[in-house]
Tab-separated table of N, CA and C in Angstrom:
chain	number	residue	atom	x	y	z
A	1	MET	N	3.901	-6.393	-16.959
A	1	MET	CA	3.624	-5.847	-15.632
A	1	MET	C	2.112	-5.687	-15.472
A	2	THR	N	1.590	-6.166	-14.378
A	2	THR	CA	0.166	-6.028	-14.082
A	2	THR	C	0.023	-5.267	-12.775
A	3	ARG	N	-0.071	-3.976	-12.875
A	3	ARG	CA	-0.167	-3.114	-11.698
A	3	ARG	C	-1.638	-2.808	-11.462
A	4	LYS	N	-2.083	-3.027	-10.220
A	4	LYS	CA	-3.473	-2.760	-9.850
A	4	LYS	C	-3.499	-1.556	-8.921
A	5	LEU	N	-4.456	-0.678	-9.134
A	5	LEU	CA	-4.586	0.541	-8.351
A	5	LEU	C	-5.644	0.374	-7.268
A	6	TYR	N	-5.280	0.763	-6.052
A	6	TYR	CA	-6.186	0.749	-4.906
A	6	TYR	C	-6.363	2.197	-4.464
A	7	ASN	N	-7.561	2.732	-4.645
A	7	ASN	CA	-7.834	4.127	-4.312
A	7	ASN	C	-8.194	4.271	-2.837
A	8	GLY	N	-7.709	5.351	-2.256
A	8	GLY	CA	-8.049	5.721	-0.895
A	8	GLY	C	-8.479	7.175	-0.867
A	9	THR	N	-8.868	7.639	0.278
A	9	THR	CA	-9.283	9.028	0.418
A	9	THR	C	-8.111	9.995	0.288
A	10	LEU	N	-7.000	9.658	0.936
A	10	LEU	CA	-5.830	10.542	0.936
A	10	LEU	C	-4.723	10.066	0.010
A	11	THR	N	-4.705	8.781	-0.294
A	11	THR	CA	-3.636	8.226	-1.108
A	11	THR	C	-4.179	7.198	-2.090
A	12	ASP	N	-3.435	6.973	-3.136
A	12	ASP	CA	-3.667	5.866	-4.055
A	12	ASP	C	-2.418	4.996	-4.003
A	13	VAL	N	-2.607	3.711	-3.917
A	13	VAL	CA	-1.496	2.764	-3.874
A	13	VAL	C	-1.653	1.814	-5.046
A	14	SER	N	-0.548	1.573	-5.755
A	14	SER	CA	-0.602	0.567	-6.811
A	14	SER	C	0.298	-0.588	-6.417
A	15	PHE	N	-0.054	-1.771	-6.928
A	15	PHE	CA	0.653	-3.004	-6.574
A	15	PHE	C	0.847	-3.848	-7.828
A	16	ASP	N	2.070	-4.324	-8.019
A	16	ASP	CA	2.373	-5.228	-9.129
A	16	ASP	C	2.757	-6.590	-8.545
A	17	ARG	N	1.850	-7.536	-8.614
A	17	ARG	CA	2.070	-8.850	-8.001
A	17	ARG	C	3.175	-9.630	-8.688
A	18	GLU	N	3.457	-9.319	-9.938
A	18	GLU	CA	4.483	-10.058	-10.681
A	18	GLU	C	5.903	-9.766	-10.171
A	19	ILE	N	6.112	-8.624	-9.560
A	19	ILE	CA	7.456	-8.308	-9.081
A	19	ILE	C	7.562	-8.370	-7.559
A	20	CYS	N	6.458	-8.647	-6.877
A	20	CYS	CA	6.461	-8.722	-5.415
A	20	CYS	C	7.376	-9.836	-4.945
A	21	GLU	N	8.238	-9.537	-3.968
A	21	GLU	CA	9.152	-10.525	-3.393
A	21	GLU	C	8.594	-11.157	-2.113
A	22	HIS	N	7.407	-10.751	-1.697
A	22	HIS	CA	6.753	-11.291	-0.515
A	22	HIS	C	7.624	-11.162	0.742
A	23	ALA	N	8.306	-10.032	0.860
A	23	ALA	CA	9.150	-9.770	2.019
A	23	ALA	C	8.325	-9.483	3.259
A	24	GLY	N	7.086	-9.030	3.079
A	24	GLY	CA	6.180	-8.811	4.199
A	24	GLY	C	6.345	-7.463	4.892
A	25	GLU	N	7.156	-6.578	4.330
A	25	GLU	CA	7.349	-5.260	4.944
A	25	GLU	C	6.022	-4.517	5.078
A	26	CYS	N	5.158	-4.653	4.094
A	26	CYS	CA	3.876	-3.942	4.114
A	26	CYS	C	2.973	-4.491	5.217
A	27	VAL	N	2.852	-5.797	5.277
A	27	VAL	CA	1.953	-6.443	6.246
A	27	VAL	C	2.424	-6.181	7.674
A	28	ARG	N	3.727	-6.279	7.899
A	28	ARG	CA	4.267	-5.997	9.239
A	28	ARG	C	4.208	-4.510	9.566
A	29	GLY	N	4.411	-3.678	8.550
A	29	GLY	CA	4.480	-2.237	8.779
A	29	GLY	C	3.137	-1.583	9.028
A	30	MET	N	2.091	-2.060	8.383
A	30	MET	CA	0.770	-1.456	8.539
A	30	MET	C	-0.314	-2.518	8.268
A	31	PRO	N	-0.486	-3.438	9.212
A	31	PRO	CA	-1.456	-4.522	9.006
A	31	PRO	C	-2.894	-4.045	8.902
A	32	SER	N	-3.174	-2.840	9.348
A	32	SER	CA	-4.542	-2.309	9.201
A	32	SER	C	-4.859	-1.984	7.738
A	33	VAL	N	-3.858	-1.827	6.908
A	33	VAL	CA	-4.037	-1.527	5.481
A	33	VAL	C	-3.759	-2.763	4.626
A	34	PHE	N	-2.711	-3.481	4.944
A	34	PHE	CA	-2.280	-4.631	4.134
A	34	PHE	C	-2.628	-5.935	4.861
A	35	ASN	N	-3.623	-6.643	4.347
A	35	ASN	CA	-4.082	-7.887	4.951
A	35	ASN	C	-4.275	-8.917	3.835
A	36	VAL	N	-3.360	-9.859	3.749
A	36	VAL	CA	-3.404	-10.832	2.665
A	36	VAL	C	-4.590	-11.794	2.754
A	37	ASN	N	-5.249	-11.836	3.890
A	37	ASN	CA	-6.414	-12.704	4.047
A	37	ASN	C	-7.735	-12.007	3.720
A	38	ALA	N	-7.681	-10.735	3.386
A	38	ALA	CA	-8.897	-9.963	3.088
A	38	ALA	C	-8.959	-9.653	1.590
A	39	ARG	N	-10.125	-9.318	1.130
A	39	ARG	CA	-10.309	-8.863	-0.253
A	39	ARG	C	-11.090	-7.574	-0.234
A	40	PRO	N	-10.610	-6.479	-0.767
A	40	PRO	CA	-9.280	-6.378	-1.322
A	40	PRO	C	-8.217	-6.432	-0.231
A	41	TRP	N	-7.025	-6.856	-0.579
A	41	TRP	CA	-5.982	-7.036	0.433
A	41	TRP	C	-5.357	-5.707	0.844
A	42	ILE	N	-5.554	-4.668	0.034
A	42	ILE	CA	-5.122	-3.320	0.399
A	42	ILE	C	-6.385	-2.513	0.644
A	43	ASN	N	-6.592	-2.100	1.891
A	43	ASN	CA	-7.788	-1.361	2.284
A	43	ASN	C	-7.357	-0.132	3.073
A	44	GLN	N	-7.527	1.023	2.479
A	44	GLN	CA	-7.062	2.265	3.079
A	44	GLN	C	-8.135	3.006	3.867
A	45	SER	N	-9.204	2.337	4.229
A	45	SER	CA	-10.289	3.019	4.930
A	45	SER	C	-9.842	3.620	6.256
A	46	GLY	N	-8.812	3.059	6.859
A	46	GLY	CA	-8.314	3.583	8.125
A	46	GLY	C	-7.290	4.701	7.972
A	47	VAL	N	-6.929	5.016	6.740
A	47	VAL	CA	-5.974	6.100	6.487
A	47	VAL	C	-6.780	7.395	6.338
A	48	THR	N	-6.965	8.076	7.481
A	48	THR	CA	-7.858	9.229	7.509
A	48	THR	C	-7.176	10.529	7.894
A	49	THR	N	-5.938	10.461	8.332
A	49	THR	CA	-5.224	11.665	8.749
A	49	THR	C	-3.905	11.789	7.996
A	50	ALA	N	-3.333	12.979	8.039
A	50	ALA	CA	-2.042	13.189	7.401
A	50	ALA	C	-0.998	12.264	8.012
A	51	GLN	N	-1.067	12.060	9.305
A	51	GLN	CA	-0.124	11.174	9.983
A	51	GLN	C	-0.240	9.751	9.458
A	52	ASP	N	-1.470	9.270	9.287
A	52	ASP	CA	-1.698	7.937	8.720
A	52	ASP	C	-1.095	7.836	7.316
A	53	ALA	N	-1.346	8.858	6.502
A	53	ALA	CA	-0.869	8.866	5.120
A	53	ALA	C	0.653	8.864	5.060
A	54	HIS	N	1.287	9.626	5.932
A	54	HIS	CA	2.752	9.652	5.967
A	54	HIS	C	3.322	8.315	6.453
A	55	HIS	N	2.640	7.700	7.403
A	55	HIS	CA	3.070	6.361	7.866
A	55	HIS	C	2.962	5.357	6.714
A	56	LEU	N	1.873	5.421	5.972
A	56	LEU	CA	1.691	4.545	4.816
A	56	LEU	C	2.807	4.765	3.801
A	57	ALA	N	3.145	6.010	3.544
A	57	ALA	CA	4.230	6.336	2.602
A	57	ALA	C	5.551	5.731	3.079
A	58	ASP	N	5.807	5.809	4.373
A	58	ASP	CA	7.031	5.227	4.938
A	58	ASP	C	7.064	3.710	4.763
A	59	VAL	N	5.924	3.057	5.013
A	59	VAL	CA	5.836	1.612	4.867
A	59	VAL	C	6.073	1.216	3.413
A	60	ILE	N	5.449	1.920	2.489
A	60	ILE	CA	5.589	1.601	1.071
A	60	ILE	C	7.038	1.831	0.613
A	61	ALA	N	7.693	2.822	1.173
A	61	ALA	CA	9.094	3.094	0.818
A	61	ALA	C	10.007	1.931	1.206
A	62	ARG	N	9.587	1.099	2.153
A	62	ARG	CA	10.385	-0.053	2.578
A	62	ARG	C	10.174	-1.291	1.701
A	63	CYS	N	9.287	-1.208	0.742
A	63	CYS	CA	9.039	-2.352	-0.162
A	63	CYS	C	10.308	-2.589	-0.998
A	64	PRO	N	10.968	-3.743	-0.809
A	64	PRO	CA	12.252	-3.956	-1.477
A	64	PRO	C	12.168	-4.157	-2.993
A	65	SER	N	11.024	-4.602	-3.476
A	65	SER	CA	10.909	-4.911	-4.903
A	65	SER	C	10.344	-3.767	-5.731
A	66	GLY	N	9.719	-2.798	-5.075
A	66	GLY	CA	9.038	-1.752	-5.830
A	66	GLY	C	7.658	-2.170	-6.291
A	67	ALA	N	7.162	-3.284	-5.767
A	67	ALA	CA	5.831	-3.760	-6.154
A	67	ALA	C	4.748	-2.796	-5.688
A	68	LEU	N	4.988	-2.118	-4.570
A	68	LEU	CA	4.049	-1.115	-4.049
A	68	LEU	C	4.552	0.281	-4.380
A	69	ILE	N	3.670	1.094	-4.883
A	69	ILE	CA	4.007	2.479	-5.202
A	69	ILE	C	2.889	3.373	-4.690
A	70	LEU	N	3.271	4.428	-3.985
A	70	LEU	CA	2.308	5.435	-3.545
A	70	LEU	C	2.068	6.366	-4.724
A	71	GLU	N	0.855	6.398	-5.212
A	71	GLU	CA	0.533	7.165	-6.405
A	71	GLU	C	0.233	8.630	-6.104
A	72	ARG	N	-0.357	8.891	-4.946
A	72	ARG	CA	-0.817	10.237	-4.674
A	72	ARG	C	-0.805	10.454	-3.158
A	73	LEU	N	-0.349	11.632	-2.750
A	73	LEU	CA	-0.375	11.995	-1.338
A	73	LEU	C	-0.775	13.454	-1.274
A	74	GLU	N	-1.985	13.706	-0.829
A	74	GLU	CA	-2.534	15.065	-0.871
A	74	GLU	C	-2.411	15.815	0.446
A	75	VAL	N	-1.694	15.283	1.395
A	75	VAL	CA	-1.637	15.913	2.712
A	75	VAL	C	-0.278	16.548	2.938
A	76	ALA	N	-0.268	17.565	3.774
A	76	ALA	CA	0.981	18.264	4.042
A	76	ALA	C	1.751	17.611	5.166
């Protein structure tokens, strides 16, 4: 397993490309964070409020393979 950590201000997201099923739930759910044409492809700079962080958590929860994991959520 090769899990890479992407740090953000409010959340940390990890991604394991080896188990990703490429279902696209992340890209469709929050294209401002998940952009396969950008580097890094996970960019949380726009996740600045508790509402943004909770939306991100919801999107990650829809990942069918478990390739995306929300590591930390510091907002109420």
